[in-house]
Amino acid sequence: MVKINSLKKENEFKRVFQKGDVFGNKAFVFYYIKNDLGENRLGIIVSKKVSKRAVIRNKIKRRTKEAYRRNEDSFSKGYDIILIAKESITQVPFSSLEKSLIHLFYKKNLMRP
């Protein structure tokens, strides 16, 4: 299993929020900006608005990370990406969550040809 590189530091998140592009669909708000690393770094945010229970929030993070991992090879490389889960995500089955994620990358032309 390949490890997903993640955004960890506050200044990394701030850079994406301030200078990056934004797009959304029913499950996620999607921020992204080009980086110079030649690989993607992923940040996932699930707020207490989505669920007050940490168990549920962590499950959403795991499912999102797995959906990303399954499709990582078809995504363009060299971006810092932040996915913010919307409240409706708790009702979404995994297959729809995965389709929503692919949809975001496709709409922003971040799919590999």
Short mmCIF file of N, CA and C in Angstrom, two decimals:
data_model
loop_
_atom_site.label_atom_id
_atom_site.label_comp_id
_atom_site.label_asym_id
_atom_site.label_seq_id
_atom_site.Cartn_x
_atom_site.Cartn_y
_atom_site.Cartn_z
N MET A 1 0.84 -1.18 0.00
CA MET A 1 0.00 0.00 0.00
C MET A 1 0.89 1.25 0.00
N VAL A 2 0.58 2.15 -0.90
CA VAL A 2 1.35 3.39 -1.03
C VAL A 2 0.80 4.42 -0.06
N LYS A 3 1.72 5.10 0.65
CA LYS A 3 1.30 6.13 1.60
C LYS A 3 0.88 7.39 0.86
N ILE A 4 -0.22 7.98 1.29
CA ILE A 4 -0.69 9.23 0.72
C ILE A 4 0.02 10.37 1.44
N ASN A 5 0.68 11.23 0.68
CA ASN A 5 1.32 12.40 1.28
C ASN A 5 0.23 13.37 1.71
N SER A 6 0.38 13.93 2.90
CA SER A 6 -0.67 14.82 3.37
C SER A 6 -0.12 16.19 3.75
N LEU A 7 -1.02 17.15 3.71
CA LEU A 7 -0.71 18.50 4.20
C LEU A 7 -0.80 18.42 5.72
N LYS A 8 0.20 18.93 6.42
CA LYS A 8 0.20 18.81 7.87
C LYS A 8 0.25 20.15 8.58
N LYS A 9 1.00 21.08 8.05
CA LYS A 9 1.25 22.33 8.77
C LYS A 9 0.22 23.40 8.42
N GLU A 10 -0.03 24.26 9.39
CA GLU A 10 -1.02 25.32 9.21
C GLU A 10 -0.68 26.21 8.01
N ASN A 11 0.61 26.53 7.83
CA ASN A 11 0.97 27.41 6.71
C ASN A 11 0.76 26.74 5.35
N GLU A 12 0.84 25.40 5.30
CA GLU A 12 0.55 24.68 4.05
C GLU A 12 -0.94 24.82 3.71
N PHE A 13 -1.78 24.67 4.73
CA PHE A 13 -3.22 24.82 4.53
C PHE A 13 -3.56 26.26 4.14
N LYS A 14 -2.95 27.22 4.83
CA LYS A 14 -3.22 28.65 4.56
C LYS A 14 -2.89 29.00 3.12
N ARG A 15 -1.76 28.50 2.63
CA ARG A 15 -1.33 28.79 1.26
C ARG A 15 -2.39 28.32 0.26
N VAL A 16 -2.91 27.12 0.46
CA VAL A 16 -3.93 26.58 -0.45
C VAL A 16 -5.21 27.40 -0.35
N PHE A 17 -5.64 27.74 0.87
CA PHE A 17 -6.86 28.51 1.05
C PHE A 17 -6.75 29.91 0.43
N GLN A 18 -5.61 30.56 0.61
CA GLN A 18 -5.46 31.94 0.16
C GLN A 18 -5.19 32.06 -1.33
N LYS A 19 -4.38 31.17 -1.87
CA LYS A 19 -3.95 31.33 -3.26
C LYS A 19 -4.56 30.31 -4.22
N GLY A 20 -5.18 29.28 -3.68
CA GLY A 20 -5.68 28.21 -4.53
C GLY A 20 -7.04 28.47 -5.12
N ASP A 21 -7.42 27.63 -6.08
CA ASP A 21 -8.75 27.68 -6.69
C ASP A 21 -9.69 26.81 -5.86
N VAL A 22 -10.99 27.10 -5.99
CA VAL A 22 -11.98 26.37 -5.21
C VAL A 22 -13.11 25.91 -6.12
N PHE A 23 -13.68 24.77 -5.78
CA PHE A 23 -14.78 24.20 -6.53
C PHE A 23 -15.53 23.30 -5.56
N GLY A 24 -16.78 23.00 -5.83
CA GLY A 24 -17.51 22.14 -4.91
C GLY A 24 -18.56 21.31 -5.62
N ASN A 25 -19.00 20.27 -4.93
CA ASN A 25 -20.15 19.49 -5.38
C ASN A 25 -20.94 19.09 -4.13
N LYS A 26 -21.83 18.12 -4.24
CA LYS A 26 -22.72 17.84 -3.12
C LYS A 26 -22.01 17.25 -1.89
N ALA A 27 -20.84 16.67 -2.07
CA ALA A 27 -20.15 16.01 -0.96
C ALA A 27 -18.95 16.80 -0.43
N PHE A 28 -18.27 17.55 -1.29
CA PHE A 28 -17.02 18.19 -0.90
C PHE A 28 -16.91 19.63 -1.39
N VAL A 29 -16.10 20.41 -0.68
CA VAL A 29 -15.54 21.65 -1.21
C VAL A 29 -14.07 21.31 -1.48
N PHE A 30 -13.59 21.69 -2.64
CA PHE A 30 -12.31 21.22 -3.16
C PHE A 30 -11.41 22.43 -3.43
N TYR A 31 -10.35 22.58 -2.65
CA TYR A 31 -9.35 23.63 -2.87
C TYR A 31 -8.10 22.97 -3.44
N TYR A 32 -7.45 23.63 -4.39
CA TYR A 32 -6.21 23.06 -4.93
C TYR A 32 -5.30 24.16 -5.45
N ILE A 33 -4.02 23.86 -5.42
CA ILE A 33 -2.99 24.78 -5.95
C ILE A 33 -1.80 23.93 -6.40
N LYS A 34 -1.14 24.38 -7.43
CA LYS A 34 0.04 23.67 -7.95
C LYS A 34 1.17 23.74 -6.91
N ASN A 35 1.88 22.63 -6.73
CA ASN A 35 3.10 22.66 -5.91
C ASN A 35 4.28 22.26 -6.78
N ASP A 36 5.47 22.38 -6.26
CA ASP A 36 6.67 22.08 -7.05
C ASP A 36 7.28 20.72 -6.68
N LEU A 37 6.47 19.86 -6.10
CA LEU A 37 6.99 18.59 -5.59
C LEU A 37 6.85 17.43 -6.57
N GLY A 38 6.01 17.58 -7.57
CA GLY A 38 5.80 16.48 -8.51
C GLY A 38 4.95 15.37 -7.94
N GLU A 39 4.32 15.61 -6.79
CA GLU A 39 3.39 14.64 -6.20
C GLU A 39 2.28 15.41 -5.49
N ASN A 40 1.18 14.74 -5.31
CA ASN A 40 0.05 15.39 -4.65
C ASN A 40 0.16 15.26 -3.14
N ARG A 41 -0.30 16.30 -2.44
CA ARG A 41 -0.44 16.24 -0.99
C ARG A 41 -1.90 16.53 -0.68
N LEU A 42 -2.47 15.73 0.20
CA LEU A 42 -3.90 15.78 0.48
C LEU A 42 -4.16 16.22 1.91
N GLY A 43 -5.11 17.13 2.07
CA GLY A 43 -5.59 17.52 3.40
C GLY A 43 -7.09 17.30 3.42
N ILE A 44 -7.58 16.64 4.47
CA ILE A 44 -9.01 16.36 4.58
C ILE A 44 -9.53 17.03 5.85
N ILE A 45 -10.59 17.81 5.70
CA ILE A 45 -11.19 18.49 6.84
C ILE A 45 -12.63 18.03 7.00
N VAL A 46 -12.94 17.53 8.20
CA VAL A 46 -14.31 17.16 8.53
C VAL A 46 -14.64 17.86 9.84
N SER A 47 -15.47 18.88 9.76
CA SER A 47 -15.74 19.70 10.94
C SER A 47 -16.80 19.08 11.84
N LYS A 48 -16.96 19.65 13.00
CA LYS A 48 -17.98 19.19 13.94
C LYS A 48 -19.38 19.50 13.43
N LYS A 49 -19.48 20.37 12.43
CA LYS A 49 -20.78 20.62 11.80
C LYS A 49 -21.30 19.36 11.12
N VAL A 50 -20.38 18.57 10.59
CA VAL A 50 -20.74 17.33 9.89
C VAL A 50 -21.26 16.31 10.89
N SER A 51 -20.53 16.13 11.98
CA SER A 51 -20.96 15.23 13.05
C SER A 51 -20.23 15.62 14.33
N LYS A 52 -20.94 15.61 15.43
CA LYS A 52 -20.30 15.92 16.70
C LYS A 52 -19.45 14.75 17.20
N ARG A 53 -19.69 13.57 16.63
CA ARG A 53 -19.00 12.36 17.08
C ARG A 53 -17.71 12.14 16.29
N ALA A 54 -16.60 12.05 17.02
CA ALA A 54 -15.29 11.87 16.39
C ALA A 54 -15.23 10.57 15.59
N VAL A 55 -15.92 9.55 16.04
CA VAL A 55 -15.93 8.26 15.35
C VAL A 55 -16.45 8.44 13.92
N ILE A 56 -17.52 9.19 13.78
CA ILE A 56 -18.12 9.44 12.46
C ILE A 56 -17.18 10.29 11.61
N ARG A 57 -16.62 11.35 12.20
CA ARG A 57 -15.70 12.22 11.44
C ARG A 57 -14.49 11.43 10.95
N ASN A 58 -13.94 10.58 11.80
CA ASN A 58 -12.77 9.77 11.39
C ASN A 58 -13.14 8.77 10.30
N LYS A 59 -14.35 8.21 10.39
CA LYS A 59 -14.81 7.28 9.36
C LYS A 59 -14.89 7.99 8.01
N ILE A 60 -15.40 9.22 8.01
CA ILE A 60 -15.50 9.99 6.77
C ILE A 60 -14.10 10.26 6.22
N LYS A 61 -13.15 10.59 7.09
CA LYS A 61 -11.77 10.82 6.64
C LYS A 61 -11.18 9.55 6.03
N ARG A 62 -11.40 8.42 6.68
CA ARG A 62 -10.87 7.14 6.16
C ARG A 62 -11.47 6.81 4.81
N ARG A 63 -12.78 6.99 4.68
CA ARG A 63 -13.46 6.69 3.41
C ARG A 63 -12.98 7.62 2.30
N THR A 64 -12.79 8.89 2.62
CA THR A 64 -12.31 9.86 1.63
C THR A 64 -10.90 9.51 1.19
N LYS A 65 -10.06 9.18 2.15
CA LYS A 65 -8.67 8.82 1.85
C LYS A 65 -8.61 7.56 0.97
N GLU A 66 -9.48 6.59 1.27
CA GLU A 66 -9.52 5.35 0.48
C GLU A 66 -10.01 5.63 -0.94
N ALA A 67 -11.02 6.47 -1.09
CA ALA A 67 -11.51 6.83 -2.42
C ALA A 67 -10.41 7.52 -3.22
N TYR A 68 -9.65 8.38 -2.57
CA TYR A 68 -8.52 9.05 -3.23
C TYR A 68 -7.46 8.02 -3.62
N ARG A 69 -7.10 7.14 -2.69
CA ARG A 69 -6.06 6.15 -2.94
C ARG A 69 -6.41 5.24 -4.12
N ARG A 70 -7.66 4.82 -4.20
CA ARG A 70 -8.09 3.94 -5.28
C ARG A 70 -7.95 4.57 -6.66
N ASN A 71 -8.07 5.89 -6.71
CA ASN A 71 -8.07 6.59 -8.01
C ASN A 71 -6.85 7.46 -8.23
N GLU A 72 -5.90 7.41 -7.31
CA GLU A 72 -4.74 8.30 -7.35
C GLU A 72 -3.98 8.25 -8.67
N ASP A 73 -3.88 7.07 -9.27
CA ASP A 73 -3.12 6.92 -10.51
C ASP A 73 -3.74 7.68 -11.68
N SER A 74 -5.04 7.95 -11.61
CA SER A 74 -5.69 8.67 -12.72
C SER A 74 -5.70 10.19 -12.50
N PHE A 75 -5.20 10.66 -11.34
CA PHE A 75 -5.16 12.09 -11.06
C PHE A 75 -3.81 12.68 -11.49
N SER A 76 -3.84 13.92 -11.94
CA SER A 76 -2.60 14.64 -12.26
C SER A 76 -1.77 14.82 -11.00
N LYS A 77 -0.47 14.87 -11.16
CA LYS A 77 0.44 15.02 -10.01
C LYS A 77 0.91 16.46 -9.87
N GLY A 78 1.39 16.80 -8.67
CA GLY A 78 1.97 18.11 -8.45
C GLY A 78 1.01 19.14 -7.88
N TYR A 79 0.04 18.71 -7.07
CA TYR A 79 -0.93 19.63 -6.49
C TYR A 79 -1.05 19.42 -4.98
N ASP A 80 -1.32 20.53 -4.28
CA ASP A 80 -1.76 20.46 -2.88
C ASP A 80 -3.27 20.56 -2.93
N ILE A 81 -3.94 19.62 -2.28
CA ILE A 81 -5.39 19.50 -2.37
C ILE A 81 -5.98 19.47 -0.98
N ILE A 82 -7.04 20.25 -0.77
CA ILE A 82 -7.80 20.18 0.48
C ILE A 82 -9.23 19.80 0.13
N LEU A 83 -9.72 18.77 0.79
CA LEU A 83 -11.11 18.36 0.65
C LEU A 83 -11.84 18.65 1.96
N ILE A 84 -12.88 19.46 1.89
CA ILE A 84 -13.68 19.76 3.07
C ILE A 84 -15.01 19.04 2.89
N ALA A 85 -15.32 18.17 3.84
CA ALA A 85 -16.56 17.40 3.77
C ALA A 85 -17.75 18.30 4.10
N LYS A 86 -18.81 18.17 3.31
CA LYS A 86 -20.05 18.89 3.58
C LYS A 86 -20.93 18.05 4.50
N GLU A 87 -21.91 18.68 5.12
CA GLU A 87 -22.77 17.99 6.08
C GLU A 87 -23.49 16.79 5.46
N SER A 88 -23.85 16.89 4.19
CA SER A 88 -24.60 15.83 3.53
C SER A 88 -23.80 14.54 3.35
N ILE A 89 -22.50 14.59 3.57
CA ILE A 89 -21.64 13.43 3.31
C ILE A 89 -21.96 12.23 4.20
N THR A 90 -22.57 12.47 5.35
CA THR A 90 -22.88 11.36 6.26
C THR A 90 -23.93 10.42 5.65
N GLN A 91 -24.74 10.92 4.71
CA GLN A 91 -25.79 10.11 4.08
C GLN A 91 -25.31 9.41 2.80
N VAL A 92 -24.09 9.72 2.37
CA VAL A 92 -23.61 9.28 1.06
C VAL A 92 -22.93 7.92 1.15
N PRO A 93 -23.35 6.93 0.33
CA PRO A 93 -22.63 5.66 0.31
C PRO A 93 -21.24 5.82 -0.32
N PHE A 94 -20.36 4.88 -0.05
CA PHE A 94 -18.98 4.98 -0.50
C PHE A 94 -18.87 5.16 -2.02
N SER A 95 -19.66 4.43 -2.78
CA SER A 95 -19.57 4.52 -4.24
C SER A 95 -19.87 5.94 -4.73
N SER A 96 -20.84 6.60 -4.10
CA SER A 96 -21.18 7.97 -4.48
C SER A 96 -20.09 8.94 -4.04
N LEU A 97 -19.52 8.69 -2.87
CA LEU A 97 -18.42 9.52 -2.37
C LEU A 97 -17.25 9.46 -3.36
N GLU A 98 -16.95 8.25 -3.82
CA GLU A 98 -15.86 8.06 -4.78
C GLU A 98 -16.16 8.78 -6.10
N LYS A 99 -17.40 8.68 -6.57
CA LYS A 99 -17.79 9.37 -7.81
C LYS A 99 -17.70 10.89 -7.65
N SER A 100 -18.08 11.39 -6.48
CA SER A 100 -17.99 12.83 -6.21
C SER A 100 -16.55 13.31 -6.28
N LEU A 101 -15.65 12.52 -5.72
CA LEU A 101 -14.23 12.87 -5.73
C LEU A 101 -13.69 12.89 -7.16
N ILE A 102 -14.00 11.87 -7.93
CA ILE A 102 -13.56 11.80 -9.33
C ILE A 102 -14.14 12.98 -10.12
N HIS A 103 -15.40 13.30 -9.85
CA HIS A 103 -16.07 14.41 -10.52
C HIS A 103 -15.31 15.73 -10.31
N LEU A 104 -14.85 15.98 -9.09
CA LEU A 104 -14.11 17.20 -8.79
C LEU A 104 -12.82 17.29 -9.61
N PHE A 105 -12.08 16.19 -9.63
CA PHE A 105 -10.82 16.17 -10.40
C PHE A 105 -11.10 16.33 -11.89
N TYR A 106 -12.15 15.69 -12.38
CA TYR A 106 -12.50 15.77 -13.79
C TYR A 106 -12.90 17.19 -14.18
N LYS A 107 -13.74 17.83 -13.37
CA LYS A 107 -14.22 19.17 -13.67
C LYS A 107 -13.09 20.20 -13.71
N LYS A 108 -12.06 19.99 -12.92
CA LYS A 108 -10.95 20.93 -12.87
C LYS A 108 -9.77 20.49 -13.73
N ASN A 109 -10.03 19.56 -14.64
CA ASN A 109 -9.01 19.06 -15.58
C ASN A 109 -7.76 18.55 -14.86
N LEU A 110 -7.96 17.86 -13.76
CA LEU A 110 -6.83 17.29 -13.02
C LEU A 110 -6.76 15.78 -13.18
N MET A 111 -7.36 15.28 -14.25
CA MET A 111 -7.27 13.85 -14.56
C MET A 111 -6.15 13.66 -15.57
N ARG A 112 -5.44 12.55 -15.41
CA ARG A 112 -4.41 12.23 -16.41
C ARG A 112 -5.07 11.79 -17.71
N PRO A 113 -4.48 12.14 -18.84
CA PRO A 113 -5.09 11.74 -20.13
C PRO A 113 -5.01 10.25 -20.34
#
